[in-house]
GROMACS .gro file of C-alpha atoms in nm:
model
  363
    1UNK     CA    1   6.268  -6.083  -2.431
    2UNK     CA    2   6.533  -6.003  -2.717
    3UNK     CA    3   6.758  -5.689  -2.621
    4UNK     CA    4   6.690  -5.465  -2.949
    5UNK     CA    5   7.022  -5.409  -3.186
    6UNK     CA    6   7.270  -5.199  -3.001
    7UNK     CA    7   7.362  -4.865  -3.158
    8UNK     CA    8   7.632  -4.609  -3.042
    9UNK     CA    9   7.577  -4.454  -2.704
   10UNK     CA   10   7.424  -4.726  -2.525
   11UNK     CA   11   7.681  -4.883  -2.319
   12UNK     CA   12   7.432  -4.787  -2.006
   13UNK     CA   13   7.098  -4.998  -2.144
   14UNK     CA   14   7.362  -5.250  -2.183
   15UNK     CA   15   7.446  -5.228  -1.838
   16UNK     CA   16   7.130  -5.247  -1.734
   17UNK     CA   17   6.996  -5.517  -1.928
   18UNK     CA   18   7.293  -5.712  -1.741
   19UNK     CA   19   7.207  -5.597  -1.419
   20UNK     CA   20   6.877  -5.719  -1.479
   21UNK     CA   21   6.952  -6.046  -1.659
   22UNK     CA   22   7.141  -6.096  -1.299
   23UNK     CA   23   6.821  -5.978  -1.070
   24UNK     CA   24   6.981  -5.646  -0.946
   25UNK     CA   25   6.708  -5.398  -1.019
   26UNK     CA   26   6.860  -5.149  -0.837
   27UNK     CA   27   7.181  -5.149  -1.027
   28UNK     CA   28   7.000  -5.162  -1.352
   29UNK     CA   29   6.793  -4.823  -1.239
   30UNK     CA   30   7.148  -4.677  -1.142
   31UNK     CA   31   7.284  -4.725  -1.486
   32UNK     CA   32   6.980  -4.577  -1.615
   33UNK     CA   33   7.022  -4.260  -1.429
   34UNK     CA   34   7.250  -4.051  -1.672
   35UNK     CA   35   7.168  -3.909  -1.974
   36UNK     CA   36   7.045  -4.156  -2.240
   37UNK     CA   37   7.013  -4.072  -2.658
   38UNK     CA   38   6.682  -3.970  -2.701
   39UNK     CA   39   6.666  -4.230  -2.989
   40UNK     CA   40   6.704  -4.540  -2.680
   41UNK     CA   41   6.422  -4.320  -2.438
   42UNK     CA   42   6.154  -4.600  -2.518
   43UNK     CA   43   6.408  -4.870  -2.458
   44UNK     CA   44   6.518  -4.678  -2.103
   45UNK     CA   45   6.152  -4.669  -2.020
   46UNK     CA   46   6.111  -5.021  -2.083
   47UNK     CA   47   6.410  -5.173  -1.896
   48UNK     CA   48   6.320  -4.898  -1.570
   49UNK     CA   49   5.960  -5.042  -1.601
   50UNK     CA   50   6.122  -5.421  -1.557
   51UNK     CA   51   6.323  -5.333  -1.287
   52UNK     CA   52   6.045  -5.174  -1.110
   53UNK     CA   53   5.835  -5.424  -1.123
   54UNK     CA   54   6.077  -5.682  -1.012
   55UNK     CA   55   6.084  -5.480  -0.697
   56UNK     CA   56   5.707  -5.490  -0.610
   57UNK     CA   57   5.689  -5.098  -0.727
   58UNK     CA   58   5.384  -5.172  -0.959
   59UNK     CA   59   5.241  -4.834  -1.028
   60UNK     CA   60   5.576  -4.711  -1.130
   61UNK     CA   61   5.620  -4.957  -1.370
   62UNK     CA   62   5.271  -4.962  -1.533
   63UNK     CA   63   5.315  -4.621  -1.586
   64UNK     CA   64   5.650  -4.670  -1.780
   65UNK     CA   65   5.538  -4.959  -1.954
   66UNK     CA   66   5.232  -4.737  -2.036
   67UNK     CA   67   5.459  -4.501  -2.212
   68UNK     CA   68   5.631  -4.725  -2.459
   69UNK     CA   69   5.327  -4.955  -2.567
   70UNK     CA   70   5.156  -4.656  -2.806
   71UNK     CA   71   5.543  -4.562  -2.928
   72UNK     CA   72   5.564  -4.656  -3.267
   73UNK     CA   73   5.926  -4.615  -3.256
   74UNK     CA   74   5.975  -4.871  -2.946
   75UNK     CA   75   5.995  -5.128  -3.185
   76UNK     CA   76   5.727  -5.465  -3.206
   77UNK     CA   77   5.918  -5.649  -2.933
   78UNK     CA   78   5.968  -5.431  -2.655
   79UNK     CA   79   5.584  -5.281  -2.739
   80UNK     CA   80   5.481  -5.674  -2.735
   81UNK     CA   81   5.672  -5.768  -2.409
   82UNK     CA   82   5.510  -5.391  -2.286
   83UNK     CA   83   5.193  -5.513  -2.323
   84UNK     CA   84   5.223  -5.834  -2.138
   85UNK     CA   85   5.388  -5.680  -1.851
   86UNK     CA   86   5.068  -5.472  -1.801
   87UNK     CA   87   4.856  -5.761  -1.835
   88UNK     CA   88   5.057  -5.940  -1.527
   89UNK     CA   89   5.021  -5.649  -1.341
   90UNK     CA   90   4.671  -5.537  -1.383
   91UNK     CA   91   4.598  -5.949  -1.312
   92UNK     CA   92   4.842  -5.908  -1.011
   93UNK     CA   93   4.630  -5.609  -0.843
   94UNK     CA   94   4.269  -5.741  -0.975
   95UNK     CA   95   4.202  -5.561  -1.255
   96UNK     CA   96   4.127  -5.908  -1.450
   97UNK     CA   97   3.942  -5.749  -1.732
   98UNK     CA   98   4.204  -5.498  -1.798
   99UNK     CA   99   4.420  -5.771  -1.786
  100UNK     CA  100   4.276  -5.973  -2.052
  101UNK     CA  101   4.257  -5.688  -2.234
  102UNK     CA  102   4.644  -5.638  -2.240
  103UNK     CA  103   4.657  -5.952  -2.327
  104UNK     CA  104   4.517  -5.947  -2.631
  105UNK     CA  105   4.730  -5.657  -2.705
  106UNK     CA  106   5.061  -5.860  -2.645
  107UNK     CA  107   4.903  -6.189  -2.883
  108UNK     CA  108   4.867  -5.909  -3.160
  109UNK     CA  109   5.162  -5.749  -3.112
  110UNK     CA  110   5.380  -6.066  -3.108
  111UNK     CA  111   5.155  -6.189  -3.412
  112UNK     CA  112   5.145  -6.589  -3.513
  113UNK     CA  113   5.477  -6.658  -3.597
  114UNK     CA  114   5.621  -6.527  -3.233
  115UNK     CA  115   5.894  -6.752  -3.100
  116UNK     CA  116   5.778  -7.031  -2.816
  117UNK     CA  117   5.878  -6.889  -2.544
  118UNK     CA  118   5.642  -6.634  -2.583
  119UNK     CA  119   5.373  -6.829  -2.676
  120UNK     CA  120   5.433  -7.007  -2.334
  121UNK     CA  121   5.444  -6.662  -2.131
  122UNK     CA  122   5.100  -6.555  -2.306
  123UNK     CA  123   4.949  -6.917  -2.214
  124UNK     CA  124   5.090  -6.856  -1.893
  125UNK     CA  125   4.952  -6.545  -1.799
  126UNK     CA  126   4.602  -6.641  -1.976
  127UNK     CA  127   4.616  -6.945  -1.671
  128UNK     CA  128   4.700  -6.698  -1.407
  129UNK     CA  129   4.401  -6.462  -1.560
  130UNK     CA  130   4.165  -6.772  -1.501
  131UNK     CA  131   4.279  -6.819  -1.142
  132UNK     CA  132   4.243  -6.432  -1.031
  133UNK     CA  133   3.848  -6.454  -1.151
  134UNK     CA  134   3.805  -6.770  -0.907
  135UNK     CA  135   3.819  -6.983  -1.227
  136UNK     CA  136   4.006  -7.262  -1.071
  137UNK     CA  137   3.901  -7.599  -1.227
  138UNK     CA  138   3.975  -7.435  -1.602
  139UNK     CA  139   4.357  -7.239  -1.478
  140UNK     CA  140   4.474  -7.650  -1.288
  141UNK     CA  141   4.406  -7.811  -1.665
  142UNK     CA  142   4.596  -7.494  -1.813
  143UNK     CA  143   4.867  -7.545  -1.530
  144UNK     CA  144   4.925  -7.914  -1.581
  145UNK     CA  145   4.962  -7.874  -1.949
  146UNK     CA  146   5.231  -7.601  -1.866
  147UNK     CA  147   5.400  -7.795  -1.629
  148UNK     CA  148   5.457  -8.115  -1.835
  149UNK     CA  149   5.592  -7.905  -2.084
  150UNK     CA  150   5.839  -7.733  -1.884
  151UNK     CA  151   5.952  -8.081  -1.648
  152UNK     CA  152   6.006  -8.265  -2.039
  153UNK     CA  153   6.218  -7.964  -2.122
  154UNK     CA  154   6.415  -7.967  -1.769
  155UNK     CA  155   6.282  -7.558  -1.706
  156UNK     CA  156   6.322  -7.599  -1.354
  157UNK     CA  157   6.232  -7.257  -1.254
  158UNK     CA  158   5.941  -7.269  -1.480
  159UNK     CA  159   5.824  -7.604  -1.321
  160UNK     CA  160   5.882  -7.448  -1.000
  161UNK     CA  161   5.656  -7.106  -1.088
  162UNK     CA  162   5.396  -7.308  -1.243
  163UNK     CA  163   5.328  -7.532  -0.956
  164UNK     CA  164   5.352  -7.223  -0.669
  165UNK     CA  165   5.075  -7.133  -0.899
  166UNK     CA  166   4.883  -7.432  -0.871
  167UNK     CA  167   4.934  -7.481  -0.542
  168UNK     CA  168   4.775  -7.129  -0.480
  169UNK     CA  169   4.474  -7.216  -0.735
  170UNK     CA  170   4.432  -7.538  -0.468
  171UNK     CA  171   4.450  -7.337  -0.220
  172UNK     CA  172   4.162  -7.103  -0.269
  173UNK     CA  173   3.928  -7.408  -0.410
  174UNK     CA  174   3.960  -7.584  -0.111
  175UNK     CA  175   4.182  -7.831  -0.180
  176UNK     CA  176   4.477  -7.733   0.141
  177UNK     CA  177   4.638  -8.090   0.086
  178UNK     CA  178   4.688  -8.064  -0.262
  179UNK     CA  179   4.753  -7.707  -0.253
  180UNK     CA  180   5.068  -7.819   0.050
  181UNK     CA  181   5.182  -8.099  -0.193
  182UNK     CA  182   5.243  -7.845  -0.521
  183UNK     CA  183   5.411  -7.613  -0.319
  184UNK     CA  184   5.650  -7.842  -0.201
  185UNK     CA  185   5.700  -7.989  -0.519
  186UNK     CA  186   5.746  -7.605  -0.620
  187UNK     CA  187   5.988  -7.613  -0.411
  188UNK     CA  188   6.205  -7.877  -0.541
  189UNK     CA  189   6.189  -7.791  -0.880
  190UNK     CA  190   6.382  -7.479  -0.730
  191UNK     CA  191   6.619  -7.587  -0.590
  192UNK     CA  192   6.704  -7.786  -0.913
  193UNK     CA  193   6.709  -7.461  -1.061
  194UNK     CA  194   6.892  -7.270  -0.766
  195UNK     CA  195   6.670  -7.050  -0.788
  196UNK     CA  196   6.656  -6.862  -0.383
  197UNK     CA  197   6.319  -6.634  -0.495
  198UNK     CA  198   6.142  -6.902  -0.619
  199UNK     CA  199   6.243  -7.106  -0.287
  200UNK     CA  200   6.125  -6.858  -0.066
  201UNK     CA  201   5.789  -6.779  -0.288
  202UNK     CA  202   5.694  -7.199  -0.275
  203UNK     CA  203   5.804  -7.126   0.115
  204UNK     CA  204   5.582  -6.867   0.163
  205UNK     CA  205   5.286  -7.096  -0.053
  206UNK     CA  206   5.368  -7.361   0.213
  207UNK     CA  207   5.288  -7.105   0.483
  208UNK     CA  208   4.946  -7.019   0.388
  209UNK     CA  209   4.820  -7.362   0.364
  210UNK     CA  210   4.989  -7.506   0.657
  211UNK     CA  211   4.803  -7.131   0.892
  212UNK     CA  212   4.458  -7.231   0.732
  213UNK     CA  213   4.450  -7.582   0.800
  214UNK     CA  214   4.552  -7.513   1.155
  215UNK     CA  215   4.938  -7.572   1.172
  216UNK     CA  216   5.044  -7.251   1.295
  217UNK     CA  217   5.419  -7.393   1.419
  218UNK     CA  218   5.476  -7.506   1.080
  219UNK     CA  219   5.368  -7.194   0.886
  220UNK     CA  220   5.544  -6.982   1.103
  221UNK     CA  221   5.865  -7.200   1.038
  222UNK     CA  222   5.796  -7.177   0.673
  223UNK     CA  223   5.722  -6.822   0.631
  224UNK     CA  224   6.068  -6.771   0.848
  225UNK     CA  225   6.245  -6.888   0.616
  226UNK     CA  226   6.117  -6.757   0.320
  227UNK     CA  227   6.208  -6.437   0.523
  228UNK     CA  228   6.562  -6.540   0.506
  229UNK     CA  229   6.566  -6.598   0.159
  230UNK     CA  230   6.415  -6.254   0.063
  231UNK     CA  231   6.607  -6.068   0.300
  232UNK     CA  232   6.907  -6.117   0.029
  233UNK     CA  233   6.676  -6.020  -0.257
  234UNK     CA  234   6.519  -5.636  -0.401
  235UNK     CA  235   6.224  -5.799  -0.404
  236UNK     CA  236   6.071  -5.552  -0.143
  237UNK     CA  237   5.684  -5.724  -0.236
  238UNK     CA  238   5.797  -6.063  -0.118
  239UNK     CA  239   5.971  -5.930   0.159
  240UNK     CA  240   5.648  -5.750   0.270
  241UNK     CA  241   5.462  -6.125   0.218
  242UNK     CA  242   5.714  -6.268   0.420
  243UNK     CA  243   5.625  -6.032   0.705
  244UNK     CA  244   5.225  -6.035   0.695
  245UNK     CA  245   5.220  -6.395   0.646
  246UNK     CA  246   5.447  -6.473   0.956
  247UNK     CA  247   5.236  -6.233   1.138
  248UNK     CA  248   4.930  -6.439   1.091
  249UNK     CA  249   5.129  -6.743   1.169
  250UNK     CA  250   5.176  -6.544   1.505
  251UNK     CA  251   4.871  -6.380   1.587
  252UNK     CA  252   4.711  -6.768   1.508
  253UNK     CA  253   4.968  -6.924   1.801
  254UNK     CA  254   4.827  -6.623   2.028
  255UNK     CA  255   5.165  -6.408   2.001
  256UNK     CA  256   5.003  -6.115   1.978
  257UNK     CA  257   5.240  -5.852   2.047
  258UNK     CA  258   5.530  -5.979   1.780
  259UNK     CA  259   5.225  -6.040   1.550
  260UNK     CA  260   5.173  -5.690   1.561
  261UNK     CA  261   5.530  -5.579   1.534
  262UNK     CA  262   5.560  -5.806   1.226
  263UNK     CA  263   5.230  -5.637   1.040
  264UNK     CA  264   5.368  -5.284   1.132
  265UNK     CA  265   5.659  -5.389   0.963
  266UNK     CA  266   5.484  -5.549   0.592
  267UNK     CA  267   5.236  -5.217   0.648
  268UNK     CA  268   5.556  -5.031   0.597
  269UNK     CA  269   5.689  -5.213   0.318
  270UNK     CA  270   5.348  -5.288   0.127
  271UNK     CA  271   5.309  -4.878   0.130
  272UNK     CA  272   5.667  -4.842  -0.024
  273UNK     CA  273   5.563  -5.001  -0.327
  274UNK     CA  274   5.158  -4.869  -0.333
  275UNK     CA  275   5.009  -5.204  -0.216
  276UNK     CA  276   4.668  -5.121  -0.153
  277UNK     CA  277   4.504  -5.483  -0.175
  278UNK     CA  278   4.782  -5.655   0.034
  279UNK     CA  279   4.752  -5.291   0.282
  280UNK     CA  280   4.427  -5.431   0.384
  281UNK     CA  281   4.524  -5.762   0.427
  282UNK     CA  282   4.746  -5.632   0.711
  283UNK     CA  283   4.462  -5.387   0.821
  284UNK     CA  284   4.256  -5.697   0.859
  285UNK     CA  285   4.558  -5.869   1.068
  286UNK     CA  286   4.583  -5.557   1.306
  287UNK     CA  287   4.221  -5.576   1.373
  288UNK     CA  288   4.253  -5.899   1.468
  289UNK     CA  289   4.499  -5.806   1.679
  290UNK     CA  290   4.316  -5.567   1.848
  291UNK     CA  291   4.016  -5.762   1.888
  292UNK     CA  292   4.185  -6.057   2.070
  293UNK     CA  293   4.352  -5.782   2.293
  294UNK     CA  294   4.036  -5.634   2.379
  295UNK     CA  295   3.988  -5.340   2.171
  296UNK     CA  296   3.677  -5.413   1.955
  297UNK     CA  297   3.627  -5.044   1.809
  298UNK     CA  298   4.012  -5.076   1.719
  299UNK     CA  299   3.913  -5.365   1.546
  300UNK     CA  300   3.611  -5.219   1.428
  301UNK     CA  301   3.804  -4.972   1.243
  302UNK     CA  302   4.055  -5.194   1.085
  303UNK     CA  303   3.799  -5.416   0.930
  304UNK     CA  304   3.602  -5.119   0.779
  305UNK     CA  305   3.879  -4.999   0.620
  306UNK     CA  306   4.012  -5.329   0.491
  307UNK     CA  307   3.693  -5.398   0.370
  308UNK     CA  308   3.615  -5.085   0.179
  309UNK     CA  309   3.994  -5.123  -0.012
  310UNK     CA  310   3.909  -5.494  -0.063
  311UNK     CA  311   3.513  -5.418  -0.229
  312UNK     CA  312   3.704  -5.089  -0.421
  313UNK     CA  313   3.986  -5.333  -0.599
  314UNK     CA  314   3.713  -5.646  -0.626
  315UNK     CA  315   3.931  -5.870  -0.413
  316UNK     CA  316   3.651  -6.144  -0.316
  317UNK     CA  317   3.842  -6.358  -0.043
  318UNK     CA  318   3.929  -6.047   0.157
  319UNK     CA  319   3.615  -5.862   0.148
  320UNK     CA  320   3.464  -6.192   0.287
  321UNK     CA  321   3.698  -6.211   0.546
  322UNK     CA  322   3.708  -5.873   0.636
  323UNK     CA  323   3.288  -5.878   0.613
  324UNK     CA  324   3.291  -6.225   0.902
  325UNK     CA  325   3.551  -6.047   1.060
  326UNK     CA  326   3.301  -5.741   1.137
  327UNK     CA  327   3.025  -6.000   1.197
  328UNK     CA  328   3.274  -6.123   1.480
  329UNK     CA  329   3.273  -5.750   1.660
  330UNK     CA  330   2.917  -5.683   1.577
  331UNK     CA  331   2.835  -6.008   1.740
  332UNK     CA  332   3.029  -5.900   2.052
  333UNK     CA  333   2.881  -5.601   2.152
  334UNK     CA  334   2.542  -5.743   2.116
  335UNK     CA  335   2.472  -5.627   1.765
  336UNK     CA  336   2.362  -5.951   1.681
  337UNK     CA  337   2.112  -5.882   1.381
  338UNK     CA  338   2.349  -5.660   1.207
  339UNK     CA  339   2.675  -5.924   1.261
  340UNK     CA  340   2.389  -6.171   1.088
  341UNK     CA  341   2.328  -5.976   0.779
  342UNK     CA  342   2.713  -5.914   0.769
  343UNK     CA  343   2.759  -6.303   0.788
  344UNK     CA  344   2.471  -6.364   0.532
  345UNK     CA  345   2.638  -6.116   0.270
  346UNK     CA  346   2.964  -6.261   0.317
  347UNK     CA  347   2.836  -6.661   0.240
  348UNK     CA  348   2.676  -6.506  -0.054
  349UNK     CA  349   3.001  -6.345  -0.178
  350UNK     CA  350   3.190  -6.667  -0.113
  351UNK     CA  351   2.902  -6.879  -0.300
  352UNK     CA  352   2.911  -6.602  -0.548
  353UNK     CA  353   3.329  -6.612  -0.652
  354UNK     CA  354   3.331  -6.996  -0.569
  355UNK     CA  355   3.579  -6.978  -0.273
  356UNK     CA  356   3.592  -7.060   0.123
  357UNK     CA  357   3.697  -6.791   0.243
  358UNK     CA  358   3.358  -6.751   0.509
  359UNK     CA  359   3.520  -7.127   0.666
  360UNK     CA  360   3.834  -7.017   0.704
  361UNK     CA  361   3.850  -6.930   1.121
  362UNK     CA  362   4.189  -7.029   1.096
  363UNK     CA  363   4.303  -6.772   0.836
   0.00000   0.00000   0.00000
């Protein structure tokens, strides 16, 4: 992003471009707070929308950055960098086709002679568009172009996003030993870049392939640190990851009652910022919580609800969890036709969005 041309009476955008240049979101909102010319509103909107969104707070920024895209008078740039913002964040909660939709905007808006490091953000997020529709094999050979690019240029903290991004792509095809071995690559690239978030984030990879391929000791260790890290940071959505993911590395060693303590605790936080997607995800950990404690209609409960938030935002992997995860109960109570069906319908979602997620019993 280019900060626009500074004219008289913006001393506070200044400020808050700073702030944000130095990952304080918070201070950047404070110096945002007081009365700003109404010739710089688009250009408040803007920055308040980044700092938002570098919090987790998504709705709050799509709606800013939803203000200044049709502004005329917010200039090409911030208009262009406006409308790939949205496009991360529609990707980021599902909304793929919006996405790619926003996408295009930003390419048009930025036009052919935009300046590389745009060009790489736009390829970028086209990659990370690929891997939320389950597109895996075409996002890696996007990936791997990006990354050689980035590890010739000595972007460290690109290298290191890039190959979280991978690893996650690995992940979700199958692939848990390749997906283990780009986030720990992720997370030497930052650490070249002394980078802490992007640390914790190839942490926090680490701890979701280490839980699913049965490693529960090591995710938890993983997913504690990347706790740490965070705990530092504004980043309230990676502080909320941090929480659900080392409750499931709990509730898989049988620690039941901290893994619950730990999912009220990312329930909280995920709400803060209107998480509805990553909401069920911890629905779906209390209920199997209360299932392994002996309370199959609290269960029972959980999973219905994670599953109707899951099928309502198109999120594949957790509807097919949540859908085995109801076979489970079903099963138990001696509703054995109906777990069946429920078992049947979630192999054909899996078969359907090209994922695992109806093998994963160690999820």
């Amino acid at each position: 992003m280019t900060r626009p041309a500074r004219m008289l009476g913006g001393a506070a955008l200044e400020r808050a471009w700073d702030a944000l240049e130095r990952g304080e979101p918070r201070k950047a909102l404070g110096s945002l707070a007081g009365r700003i010319p109404a010739a710089m509103a688009c250009e408040r909107d803007f920055l308040a929308a980044e700092a938002w969104r570098a919090m987790g707070y998504f709705a709050k920024a799509e709606a800013l950055y939803r203000r200044v895209l049709p502004r005329a008078d917010a200039g090409r740039d911030l208009r262009a960098d406006s409308a790939a913002a949205l496009a991360s964040i529609c990707r980021s909660l599902g909304r793929v086709n919006l996405a790619r939709a926003f996408l295009r905007r930003a390419r048009n808006l930025f036009g052919n002679n935009t300046a590389r490091e745009n060009r790489r953000r736009l390829e970028l997020e086209e990659a990370l568009i690929e891997r939320a529709q389950g597109l895996y094999p075409q996002s890696l050979r996007r990936f791997k172009v990006l990354l050689s690019v980035f590890a010739a240029e000595k972007d460290f903290a690109s290298a290191a996003f890039v190959l979280w991004a991978m690893g996650g792509a690995r992940r979700f095809s199958g692939d848990l030993r390749g997906a283990l071995a780009d986030f720990k690559s992720s997370l030497a690239f930052a650490r070249r870049a002394a980078d802490k978030t992007a640390e914790a984030y190839a942490l926090l990879g680490m701890g979701g392939a280490a839980r699913v391929a049965g490693r529960p000791a090591d995710s938890e260790l993983y997913y504690a640190r990347a706790a740490r890290l965070l705990s530092g940071t504004e980043d309230v959505f990676g502080q909320a990851y941090a929480e659900c993911g080392l409750a499931n590395a709990l509730r898989q060693k049988g620690d039941y009652a901290r893994a619950g303590r730990r999912y009220k605790r990312a329930h909280r936080l995920y709400a803060s910022i209107g998480d509805a997607v990553d909401l069920a995800y911890v629905d779906w950990g209390l209920g199997q919580v209360a299932f392994h404690l002996g309370n199959p209609e609290g269960a029972r409960r959980r999973f219905e609800a994670a599953l109707a938030a899951f099928e309502k935002a198109g999120e594949a992997r957790g509807a097919v969890i949540s859908l085995t995860a109801l076979a489970a109960v079903l099963h138990s109570s001696g509703r054995t036709h109906a777990a069946e069906a429920l078992f049947r319908r979630a192999l054909r979602e899996s078969c359907r969005a090209k994922i695992h997620a109806h093998l994963e019993a160690l999820t």
